[in-house]
Coordinates of C-alpha atoms in Angstrom, one line a residue:
Chain A
M1 CA 0.2 0.2 0.1
T2 CA 2.9 2.3 1.1
F3 CA 4.9 1.5 -2.0
L4 CA 1.8 2.1 -4.5
F5 CA 1.2 5.7 -2.8
A6 CA 4.8 6.3 -2.9
L7 CA 4.6 5.6 -6.6
F8 CA 1.7 7.8 -6.9
L9 CA 3.4 10.3 -5.1
A10 CA 6.6 10.0 -7.4
Q11 CA 4.5 10.6 -10.4
A12 CA 2.2 13.0 -9.3
S13 CA 4.6 15.3 -7.2
C14 CA 8.4 14.5 -8.1
A15 CA 8.1 14.0 -11.9
S16 CA 7.3 17.2 -12.8
C17 CA 10.9 18.4 -11.7
H18 CA 12.9 15.2 -11.2
G19 CA 11.7 14.0 -14.8
E20 CA 9.2 11.1 -15.5
D21 CA 11.8 8.6 -15.3
G22 CA 13.7 10.2 -12.3
N23 CA 16.5 11.9 -14.7
S24 CA 15.9 15.8 -14.6
K25 CA 15.4 17.7 -17.6
I26 CA 15.4 21.2 -15.7
A27 CA 18.5 23.2 -15.0
N28 CA 19.6 22.9 -11.2
I29 CA 17.2 20.1 -10.5
P30 CA 19.1 16.8 -9.5
S31 CA 18.6 13.5 -11.4
L32 CA 17.3 11.0 -8.8
A33 CA 17.4 7.8 -11.1
G34 CA 20.0 5.2 -9.7
Q35 CA 20.9 7.1 -6.6
P36 CA 21.6 4.9 -3.8
E37 CA 18.9 4.1 -1.5
F38 CA 20.3 5.1 1.5
F39 CA 21.2 8.4 0.2
I40 CA 17.7 9.3 -1.0
L41 CA 16.3 8.2 2.6
N42 CA 18.7 10.2 4.6
Q43 CA 18.3 13.5 2.4
L44 CA 14.5 13.3 2.3
F45 CA 15.0 12.9 6.3
L46 CA 17.2 15.8 6.5
M47 CA 14.6 18.0 4.4
R48 CA 11.8 17.1 6.4
E49 CA 13.8 17.6 9.9
G50 CA 14.7 21.4 8.4
V51 CA 18.3 20.6 8.5
R52 CA 18.6 20.8 4.5
P53 CA 15.7 23.5 3.9
I54 CA 14.6 23.8 0.4
E55 CA 11.7 25.9 -0.2
S56 CA 10.3 24.1 -3.0
M57 CA 10.5 20.6 -1.3
K58 CA 9.1 21.6 2.2
P59 CA 5.3 21.2 1.3
L60 CA 6.3 18.0 -0.4
V61 CA 8.2 16.2 2.6
K62 CA 6.4 17.6 5.6
D63 CA 3.8 15.2 5.9
L64 CA 5.9 12.3 4.7
K65 CA 6.0 9.1 7.1
D66 CA 9.1 7.2 7.4
S67 CA 7.6 4.3 5.6
D68 CA 6.9 6.7 2.5
I69 CA 10.3 7.9 2.5
D70 CA 11.5 4.4 2.6
A71 CA 9.2 3.5 -0.5
L72 CA 10.2 6.7 -2.6
A73 CA 14.0 5.8 -1.5
K74 CA 13.7 2.4 -3.3
H75 CA 11.6 3.5 -6.2
F76 CA 14.3 6.1 -7.2
A77 CA 17.3 3.7 -6.3
G78 CA 15.7 1.3 -8.9
L79 CA 15.4 3.7 -12.0
E80 CA 17.8 3.8 -15.0
P81 CA 20.4 6.8 -14.6
R82 CA 20.6 8.6 -18.1
P83 CA 22.6 11.5 -19.3
S84 CA 21.2 15.2 -18.8
G85 CA 21.9 16.0 -22.7
E86 CA 23.8 19.1 -21.5
S87 CA 27.3 19.6 -23.6
I88 CA 30.2 18.1 -22.0
D89 CA 33.6 19.6 -22.5
P90 CA 36.4 17.2 -23.0
A91 CA 39.1 19.6 -21.6
L92 CA 37.2 20.5 -18.6
V93 CA 36.6 16.3 -18.1
K94 CA 40.1 16.1 -18.1
R95 CA 41.0 19.0 -15.7
G96 CA 38.3 17.5 -13.6
S97 CA 39.6 13.9 -13.3
E98 CA 43.0 15.2 -12.2
L99 CA 41.2 17.2 -9.8
A100 CA 39.3 14.4 -8.8
V101 CA 42.2 12.2 -7.8
T102 CA 43.8 15.0 -6.0
L103 CA 40.6 15.5 -3.8
R104 CA 40.1 11.9 -3.2
C105 CA 36.6 12.0 -4.4
A106 CA 36.6 8.1 -5.3
S107 CA 37.1 7.2 -1.7
C108 CA 33.6 8.1 -0.9
H109 CA 31.9 8.2 -4.2
L110 CA 33.8 5.0 -5.8
P111 CA 35.8 5.0 -8.8
N112 CA 32.7 5.0 -11.3
F113 CA 31.2 8.0 -9.0
A114 CA 28.3 5.7 -8.5
G115 CA 27.8 6.8 -5.2
R116 CA 27.2 4.3 -1.9
Q117 CA 25.2 4.7 1.2
Q118 CA 25.1 8.4 2.4
M119 CA 27.2 9.3 -0.7
P120 CA 25.5 10.3 -3.8
R121 CA 25.7 9.1 -7.3
L122 CA 27.5 11.8 -9.2
A123 CA 28.2 9.8 -12.7
T124 CA 25.5 11.1 -15.3
Q125 CA 24.4 13.8 -12.7
R126 CA 23.3 17.2 -14.1
V127 CA 26.6 19.4 -15.0
D128 CA 24.4 22.5 -13.5
Y129 CA 23.3 20.6 -10.4
L130 CA 26.6 19.6 -9.4
V131 CA 28.0 22.9 -9.7
H132 CA 25.2 24.4 -7.7
S133 CA 25.6 21.8 -5.0
M134 CA 29.3 22.0 -4.8
K135 CA 29.0 25.7 -4.3
E136 CA 26.9 25.2 -1.6
F137 CA 29.0 23.3 0.1
R138 CA 32.1 25.5 -0.5
D139 CA 30.1 28.8 0.9
N140 CA 29.1 26.8 4.0
K141 CA 25.6 26.9 2.8
R142 CA 25.1 23.4 3.4
S143 CA 26.3 20.9 5.9
G144 CA 25.2 17.6 4.3
A145 CA 25.1 14.3 5.8
D146 CA 28.7 14.6 6.8
T147 CA 30.7 17.7 7.1
L148 CA 33.8 16.1 5.0
M149 CA 32.1 17.8 1.3
S150 CA 32.7 21.0 2.9
N151 CA 36.2 20.4 3.5
A152 CA 36.9 18.5 0.2
V153 CA 35.8 21.6 -1.7
A154 CA 37.2 24.3 0.7
G155 CA 39.1 26.9 -1.4
L156 CA 38.2 25.7 -5.0
S157 CA 37.6 27.9 -7.4
D158 CA 34.4 28.3 -9.9
A159 CA 36.3 27.2 -12.4
D160 CA 37.5 23.9 -10.4
L161 CA 34.0 22.8 -9.5
T162 CA 33.0 23.3 -13.2
A163 CA 35.5 21.1 -14.2
L164 CA 34.8 18.5 -11.4
A165 CA 31.1 18.5 -12.7
H166 CA 32.0 18.2 -16.1
Y167 CA 33.9 15.0 -15.3
A168 CA 31.4 13.5 -13.0
A169 CA 28.6 14.0 -15.4
S170 CA 30.9 12.5 -18.2
L171 CA 31.1 9.1 -16.3
G172 CA 28.7 6.4 -17.4
K173 CA 27.7 3.3 -15.1
Chain B
M1 CA 49.6 34.4 -2.6
V2 CA 49.4 37.1 0.1
L3 CA 46.4 38.6 -1.5
A4 CA 44.7 35.3 -1.6
L5 CA 45.2 34.9 2.2
L6 CA 43.8 38.2 2.8
Q7 CA 40.7 37.5 1.1
S8 CA 40.2 34.3 2.8
P9 CA 37.7 34.7 5.7
P10 CA 39.4 34.5 9.2
G11 CA 40.2 30.8 10.2
F12 CA 39.9 29.6 6.9
S13 CA 42.5 26.7 6.3
P14 CA 43.7 25.5 3.1
I15 CA 42.4 22.4 1.8
D16 CA 44.0 18.8 3.1
R17 CA 47.6 18.4 2.2
T18 CA 47.6 14.4 2.1
N19 CA 49.8 12.2 0.1
E20 CA 47.0 9.3 -0.9
A21 CA 49.6 7.2 -2.8
A22 CA 51.8 7.3 0.7
S23 CA 49.3 6.3 3.0
N24 CA 49.2 2.7 1.3
Q25 CA 45.5 2.3 2.3
A26 CA 42.7 0.9 0.4
A27 CA 41.1 3.7 -1.8
N28 CA 37.5 3.0 -0.9
L29 CA 37.7 3.7 2.8
A30 CA 34.8 6.2 3.8
P31 CA 32.7 7.5 6.8
H32 CA 30.0 4.9 8.0
A33 CA 26.5 6.1 7.5
T34 CA 24.2 6.7 10.6
P35 CA 20.8 5.7 10.1
P36 CA 18.1 8.4 10.7
T37 CA 15.7 5.6 11.3
V38 CA 14.6 4.0 14.6
T39 CA 16.4 0.5 15.3
P40 CA 13.7 -1.4 17.0
L41 CA 14.2 -2.9 20.5
E42 CA 14.2 -6.5 19.2
R43 CA 17.4 -5.4 16.6
L44 CA 19.8 -3.8 19.3
P45 CA 22.8 -5.8 19.7
L46 CA 22.6 -6.1 23.4
D47 CA 23.6 -10.0 23.3
K48 CA 26.8 -8.9 21.4
I49 CA 28.1 -6.7 24.2
K50 CA 30.6 -8.2 26.5
L51 CA 31.8 -7.2 30.0
P52 CA 33.9 -8.1 32.8
A53 CA 32.5 -10.6 35.4
G54 CA 29.9 -9.2 37.5
F55 CA 29.1 -6.5 35.0
K56 CA 25.9 -6.6 33.0
A57 CA 24.3 -4.5 30.1
E58 CA 20.6 -3.7 29.6
V59 CA 18.8 -1.3 27.3
Y60 CA 18.3 1.9 28.8
S61 CA 16.5 3.5 26.1
F62 CA 16.1 3.3 22.6
G63 CA 14.0 5.3 19.4
H64 CA 16.5 8.2 19.4
P65 CA 18.2 7.8 15.9
G66 CA 21.9 9.5 15.9
G67 CA 22.0 10.1 19.6
R68 CA 25.7 10.6 20.7
T69 CA 26.2 13.3 23.7
M70 CA 24.1 13.1 26.9
A71 CA 23.9 15.6 29.6
I72 CA 21.4 14.7 32.5
G73 CA 19.3 17.2 34.5
S74 CA 18.3 17.5 38.0
N75 CA 15.2 15.8 37.7
G76 CA 16.9 12.9 35.7
T77 CA 15.8 13.9 32.0
I78 CA 18.9 12.8 29.8
F79 CA 19.5 15.3 27.1
M80 CA 20.9 13.9 23.6
G81 CA 22.7 15.7 21.1
T82 CA 23.3 14.4 17.6
R83 CA 25.1 15.4 14.6
Q84 CA 23.6 15.3 10.7
L85 CA 20.0 14.6 11.9
G86 CA 20.0 18.1 13.7
R87 CA 18.0 17.0 16.6
V88 CA 18.0 17.3 20.4
Y89 CA 16.2 14.5 22.4
A90 CA 15.0 14.6 25.8
I91 CA 14.3 11.2 27.6
T92 CA 12.4 11.0 30.6
N93 CA 11.4 8.5 33.1
R94 CA 7.8 7.4 33.7
D95 CA 6.6 4.4 35.7
G96 CA 10.2 2.8 35.3
K97 CA 9.9 3.6 31.6
R98 CA 11.7 5.8 29.3
E99 CA 10.1 8.2 27.2
V100 CA 11.8 9.9 24.1
K101 CA 10.8 13.2 22.6
V102 CA 12.0 15.2 19.9
L103 CA 13.2 18.5 22.1
L104 CA 14.7 20.7 19.5
Q105 CA 15.2 19.9 15.6
G106 CA 16.7 21.4 12.3
L107 CA 20.0 22.7 14.1
T108 CA 23.3 22.4 12.0
Q109 CA 25.3 19.4 14.0
P110 CA 23.9 20.0 17.9
N111 CA 26.6 17.6 19.3
G112 CA 27.4 20.3 22.1
I113 CA 25.1 20.0 25.1
V114 CA 25.3 20.6 28.6
V115 CA 23.3 21.2 31.6
K116 CA 23.8 23.8 34.4
D117 CA 21.4 25.5 37.0
G118 CA 18.5 24.1 35.3
A119 CA 19.3 25.5 32.0
L120 CA 20.2 23.4 28.9
Y121 CA 23.2 24.8 26.8
V122 CA 22.9 23.8 23.1
L123 CA 26.3 24.5 20.9
A124 CA 25.5 23.7 17.0
I125 CA 28.7 24.5 15.4
N126 CA 29.2 28.4 16.2
R127 CA 25.3 29.0 17.6
V128 CA 24.7 29.1 21.1
F129 CA 21.5 28.7 22.8
R130 CA 20.3 28.6 26.3
Y131 CA 17.1 27.4 27.6
D132 CA 16.2 28.2 31.0
D133 CA 14.2 26.1 33.3
I134 CA 14.2 23.2 30.7
E135 CA 12.9 20.3 32.6
N136 CA 9.8 22.2 33.3
K137 CA 9.4 23.2 29.3
L138 CA 9.9 19.9 27.9
D139 CA 6.9 20.1 25.7
N140 CA 7.7 23.7 24.5
P141 CA 11.1 24.7 25.3
G142 CA 10.4 28.1 23.2
P143 CA 13.1 29.7 21.3
G144 CA 15.7 29.8 24.1
V145 CA 18.1 32.7 24.5
E146 CA 20.5 33.1 21.6
L147 CA 24.3 33.9 22.8
T148 CA 26.0 33.4 19.3
D149 CA 27.2 36.8 19.1
K150 CA 28.5 36.7 22.6
F151 CA 30.6 33.8 21.9
N152 CA 31.5 34.4 18.5
L153 CA 32.7 30.9 17.2
P154 CA 34.1 30.1 13.9
T155 CA 31.4 29.2 11.5
E156 CA 33.5 26.4 9.5
I157 CA 31.6 23.2 10.1
H158 CA 34.0 20.6 9.5
H159 CA 35.5 19.0 12.6
N160 CA 33.5 21.7 14.6
W161 CA 30.5 19.9 15.9
K162 CA 31.1 20.8 19.5
Y163 CA 31.8 19.2 22.3
V164 CA 31.1 21.2 25.6
D165 CA 31.0 21.0 29.5
F166 CA 31.3 23.1 32.7
G167 CA 34.6 22.8 34.4
P168 CA 35.3 22.8 38.1
D169 CA 36.0 26.6 38.1
G170 CA 32.5 26.8 36.7
K171 CA 33.4 28.1 33.2
L172 CA 32.3 26.6 29.8
Y173 CA 34.8 24.5 28.1
V174 CA 34.5 24.5 24.4
Q175 CA 36.1 22.4 21.4
I176 CA 37.2 24.1 18.3
G177 CA 38.2 21.7 16.0
S178 CA 40.6 21.9 12.9
N179 CA 39.0 22.2 10.0
C180 CA 40.6 19.6 7.9
N181 CA 42.0 16.4 7.8
I182 CA 45.7 17.7 7.8
C183 CA 46.7 21.4 7.2
E184 CA 48.2 24.5 8.5
V185 CA 45.0 25.9 10.5
N186 CA 44.9 29.6 11.9
P187 CA 46.4 28.5 15.2
G188 CA 44.7 31.8 16.9
I189 CA 41.2 30.2 15.9
H190 CA 41.4 26.7 15.2
G191 CA 42.6 23.5 17.0
Q192 CA 41.8 24.4 20.4
I193 CA 40.1 24.0 23.8
R194 CA 38.6 27.1 25.0
R195 CA 36.9 28.2 28.3
Y196 CA 34.6 31.1 28.7
N197 CA 32.3 32.5 31.4
L198 CA 28.5 31.7 31.1
D199 CA 27.7 35.0 29.0
G200 CA 30.5 34.4 26.6
T201 CA 33.0 36.6 28.1
G202 CA 36.5 36.0 29.4
M203 CA 37.7 33.6 26.6
E204 CA 40.9 31.7 27.5
I205 CA 42.6 29.4 25.4
V206 CA 43.2 26.1 27.3
A207 CA 44.7 23.8 24.9
R208 CA 46.3 24.4 21.2
G209 CA 47.4 22.1 18.5
V210 CA 44.5 19.9 19.0
R211 CA 43.3 18.2 15.7
N212 CA 39.4 17.2 17.1
T213 CA 38.8 16.6 20.6
V214 CA 35.0 15.7 21.0
G215 CA 35.2 14.6 24.9
F216 CA 36.8 15.9 27.9
D217 CA 36.7 15.5 31.7
W218 CA 38.2 16.7 34.9
H219 CA 40.0 14.2 37.2
P220 CA 38.0 13.9 40.2
V221 CA 41.1 14.4 42.5
T222 CA 43.7 16.7 40.9
K223 CA 40.7 18.5 38.8
E224 CA 43.0 18.5 35.8
L225 CA 41.5 18.6 32.4
W226 CA 41.6 15.3 30.3
F227 CA 40.7 15.2 26.8
T228 CA 40.4 12.5 23.9
D229 CA 41.8 13.5 20.7
N230 CA 41.2 11.9 17.0
G231 CA 44.2 11.5 15.1
R232 CA 44.7 12.1 11.4
D233 CA 43.6 10.1 8.5
W234 CA 45.3 9.0 5.5
A235 CA 48.7 8.4 7.0
G236 CA 48.4 4.6 7.0
N237 CA 46.4 1.8 8.6
A238 CA 48.7 1.8 11.8
G239 CA 47.9 5.6 12.7
P240 CA 49.2 7.8 13.9
E241 CA 47.2 6.5 16.9
D242 CA 44.6 8.6 18.7
E243 CA 45.6 10.4 22.0
L244 CA 44.6 10.7 25.6
N245 CA 45.9 14.0 26.9
R246 CA 46.2 15.8 30.0
V247 CA 46.5 19.6 30.7
A248 CA 48.3 19.6 34.0
T249 CA 48.0 22.3 36.3
G250 CA 49.7 25.5 35.4
Q251 CA 50.2 24.1 31.8
E252 CA 47.0 25.8 30.4
G253 CA 47.5 27.0 26.8
A254 CA 50.0 24.1 26.0
F255 CA 50.5 23.1 22.6
Y256 CA 49.5 19.3 21.4
G257 CA 51.2 19.2 18.2
F258 CA 48.8 19.2 15.4
P259 CA 49.6 19.4 12.5
Y260 CA 53.0 18.9 12.8
C261 CA 53.7 16.2 15.6
H262 CA 51.5 13.4 16.1
A263 CA 51.0 10.3 19.0
Q264 CA 54.4 10.0 20.8
G265 CA 56.3 12.1 18.7
I266 CA 55.6 11.2 14.9
P267 CA 56.4 14.0 12.7
D268 CA 53.7 14.4 10.2
P269 CA 54.7 13.0 6.6
D270 CA 52.8 15.7 5.0
I271 CA 53.0 19.0 7.1
R272 CA 57.0 19.3 7.5
K273 CA 58.6 21.4 10.0
P274 CA 62.1 21.0 11.6
N275 CA 62.2 19.8 14.9
A276 CA 58.4 19.2 14.6
C277 CA 57.9 17.7 18.0
A278 CA 59.8 20.4 19.8
G279 CA 57.6 21.9 22.5
V280 CA 54.7 19.7 22.2
T281 CA 52.9 18.1 25.1
L282 CA 52.9 14.4 24.4
P283 CA 50.0 12.4 25.2
A284 CA 49.2 10.5 28.4
A285 CA 48.2 7.6 26.5
L286 CA 47.8 6.4 22.8
T287 CA 44.1 5.1 22.5
G288 CA 44.5 3.1 19.2
P289 CA 45.0 3.7 15.3
H290 CA 41.6 5.5 14.0
S291 CA 39.8 4.4 17.1
A292 CA 37.8 7.7 17.4
G293 CA 37.7 8.0 21.1
L294 CA 34.9 10.4 21.8
G295 CA 33.2 10.4 25.3
I296 CA 35.4 10.4 28.3
K297 CA 34.1 10.4 31.9
F298 CA 35.7 9.6 35.2
Y299 CA 34.0 7.3 37.4
T300 CA 33.1 8.3 41.1
G301 CA 30.1 6.2 41.7
N302 CA 30.0 3.5 44.5
M303 CA 28.2 0.7 42.3
F304 CA 31.4 -0.6 40.5
P305 CA 34.2 -2.2 42.5
Q306 CA 36.7 0.0 44.3
S307 CA 39.2 -0.6 41.7
Y308 CA 37.2 1.5 39.0
R309 CA 37.5 4.7 41.5
N310 CA 38.9 7.5 39.4
V311 CA 39.4 5.6 36.3
A312 CA 38.1 7.1 32.9
F313 CA 35.7 5.6 30.8
I314 CA 36.2 6.2 27.2
A315 CA 33.9 5.4 24.2
R316 CA 35.7 4.6 21.1
H317 CA 33.4 5.2 18.1
G318 CA 35.6 3.1 15.9
S319 CA 37.6 3.4 12.8
W320 CA 36.6 4.1 9.0
N321 CA 39.8 5.3 7.8
R322 CA 41.5 1.8 8.5
E323 CA 41.0 -1.5 6.3
Q324 CA 40.7 -3.7 9.4
E325 CA 38.0 -2.1 11.7
F326 CA 39.4 -1.1 15.3
G327 CA 37.5 0.2 18.2
F328 CA 33.8 0.1 18.5
D329 CA 34.2 -0.4 22.5
V330 CA 34.5 1.3 25.8
V331 CA 37.7 1.1 27.5
V332 CA 39.0 2.0 30.8
A333 CA 42.2 4.7 31.4
R334 CA 44.1 4.2 34.8
I335 CA 45.7 7.0 35.6
N336 CA 49.0 7.2 37.3
G337 CA 50.3 10.9 37.1
G338 CA 50.7 12.1 34.0
R339 CA 50.4 9.0 32.4
A340 CA 47.3 6.4 31.8
R341 CA 47.0 2.7 30.8
I342 CA 44.3 1.7 28.5
E343 CA 42.1 -1.9 29.3
P344 CA 39.4 -3.3 27.6
F345 CA 35.9 -2.8 29.1
M346 CA 32.9 -3.0 27.0
T347 CA 33.6 -5.2 23.9
G348 CA 31.7 -7.3 21.3
L349 CA 30.5 -4.9 19.2
L350 CA 32.9 -5.6 16.4
D351 CA 33.4 -8.8 14.6
E352 CA 36.7 -8.9 13.4
K353 CA 36.3 -12.1 11.3
T354 CA 33.9 -10.4 9.2
N355 CA 35.0 -6.9 9.8
M356 CA 31.6 -6.0 10.7
F357 CA 30.5 -3.5 13.7
Y358 CA 27.0 -3.9 15.2
G359 CA 26.9 -0.4 17.1
R360 CA 29.3 2.7 17.6
P361 CA 29.8 3.6 21.3
S362 CA 30.0 7.3 21.1
Y363 CA 29.5 8.8 24.7
V364 CA 29.5 7.7 28.5
L365 CA 27.6 9.2 31.5
Q366 CA 27.4 8.2 35.0
L367 CA 24.3 8.0 36.8
A368 CA 23.5 8.9 40.4
D369 CA 23.5 5.2 41.4
G370 CA 26.8 4.8 40.1
S371 CA 25.6 2.8 36.9
L372 CA 27.0 3.8 33.4
L373 CA 25.4 4.9 30.5
V374 CA 26.8 4.3 27.1
S375 CA 25.3 5.9 23.9
D376 CA 25.2 3.8 20.7
E377 CA 24.7 6.4 17.5
T378 CA 24.4 3.6 14.9
N379 CA 21.3 2.2 16.6
G380 CA 19.9 5.6 18.4
A381 CA 19.9 3.6 21.8
I382 CA 21.6 3.9 25.3
Y383 CA 22.9 0.9 27.3
R384 CA 22.9 1.1 31.2
I385 CA 25.7 -0.8 32.7
T386 CA 25.5 -2.1 36.2
Y387 CA 27.5 -4.2 38.7
Q388 CA 26.7 -6.7 41.2
A389 CA 29.4 -8.9 43.1
R390 CA 29.0 -12.5 42.8

């Protein structure tokens, strides 16, 4: 019953922004397809708690029960991630791949950037959203599930973050 | 370069300077997740817990996901701080059972909690709140009195989830972590333990060169401050080991080595300096590689055998930056002057064969009857340890 409700919710509320198949076509809105189940669950909890306040999400998450969150997490984790169609710059991909080694991104997000547990999938994520998100961490506007991200991107320029985003988005499965 | 430094906010540190190849560790080590969901009673790992003869563990409370730090009010309410979930819990007693309520929510990493004169103090990174007469306002604590501007603590979040407690001098002692794994920090701002008057005035630096302490207590006899400190990551599976440190009387403001010198005198492989360990106060004891000693409390109760009088119980949260997991237990530190000897106490939550853990002891708290509470962040539970002579 709850799972059906979650499916209904996903289609009725989530799809208009995050895409019919969980792959966002809208700038600065993240794709959720193929994200680690725990990551989605955790973020919905943090949004509901007000730890990660996002105005457009507030009315959608405020009445979710734990079991709804669980079902939504399972739903999106099971969808197929697809590239956003944004243009990917090979020179930036190369620069980003070098930065990613220095910053040790793979230790949490895995070498293929598929993510795991509380760490999100970055591969095939929207470039604009990745840049937006990393800026929030860098500029101390978002604490995340762990504070390590604010440390990982500390002191990076916008150009560095853009390069990292192009690299991450360029990775497939 | 100078311009770049001038443009940086005060206290801002450069990013980590680690040599990942030199650490020779598996590349996929990562911090463990903390579930935001309730672990039901029947799934708590109580049967895994092992204790010395005569000691027994029971479940004191559960249903408070992510609960870590504990402070007790004069009416017996246990307050619990969390990290990422942003909640502060209040746990009360009714008819011999515990009731859990979410007292505050939506805070950023409110790990710093302490009760004094009926007021609950909550420190969430740089924000400071005081909730007066809190045990009579558990259903409606209100907004509290915000003291953030008075304390003016740094806003960087990494390694700055607070630990706070009141010292024997009545001052509020506050952790200010180093906001990186290993880097040069501004020593005037980061890597310290400070003390303040209750209103945020009179700041003094009690310890410097501290990477990240999230637990301290005062020896019941000498009244000296003892603190745990978490060693750096990505310098190998063997450590450098975490530390138990003492601030000797008259040595307030001493330097404990970060980022140049670790453990019993290991120069840092990445941040190099000639005579890296000169002038460094070395630890009273090492507490294990990546073991993450968090909470520490000296035992002053009458329930446990006499040999536990004035020992320190240390909760070791357990490793992540280590291929073979380590810690996930509570140890005893037996103090002898400026040295300490570490012994096992509560074990069993780490299965060394499968490299799996069942819970993460985070903080310890002594109750009035002399029993000991141990919080388990992963399972959102508190275990109570009692002793009965056989």
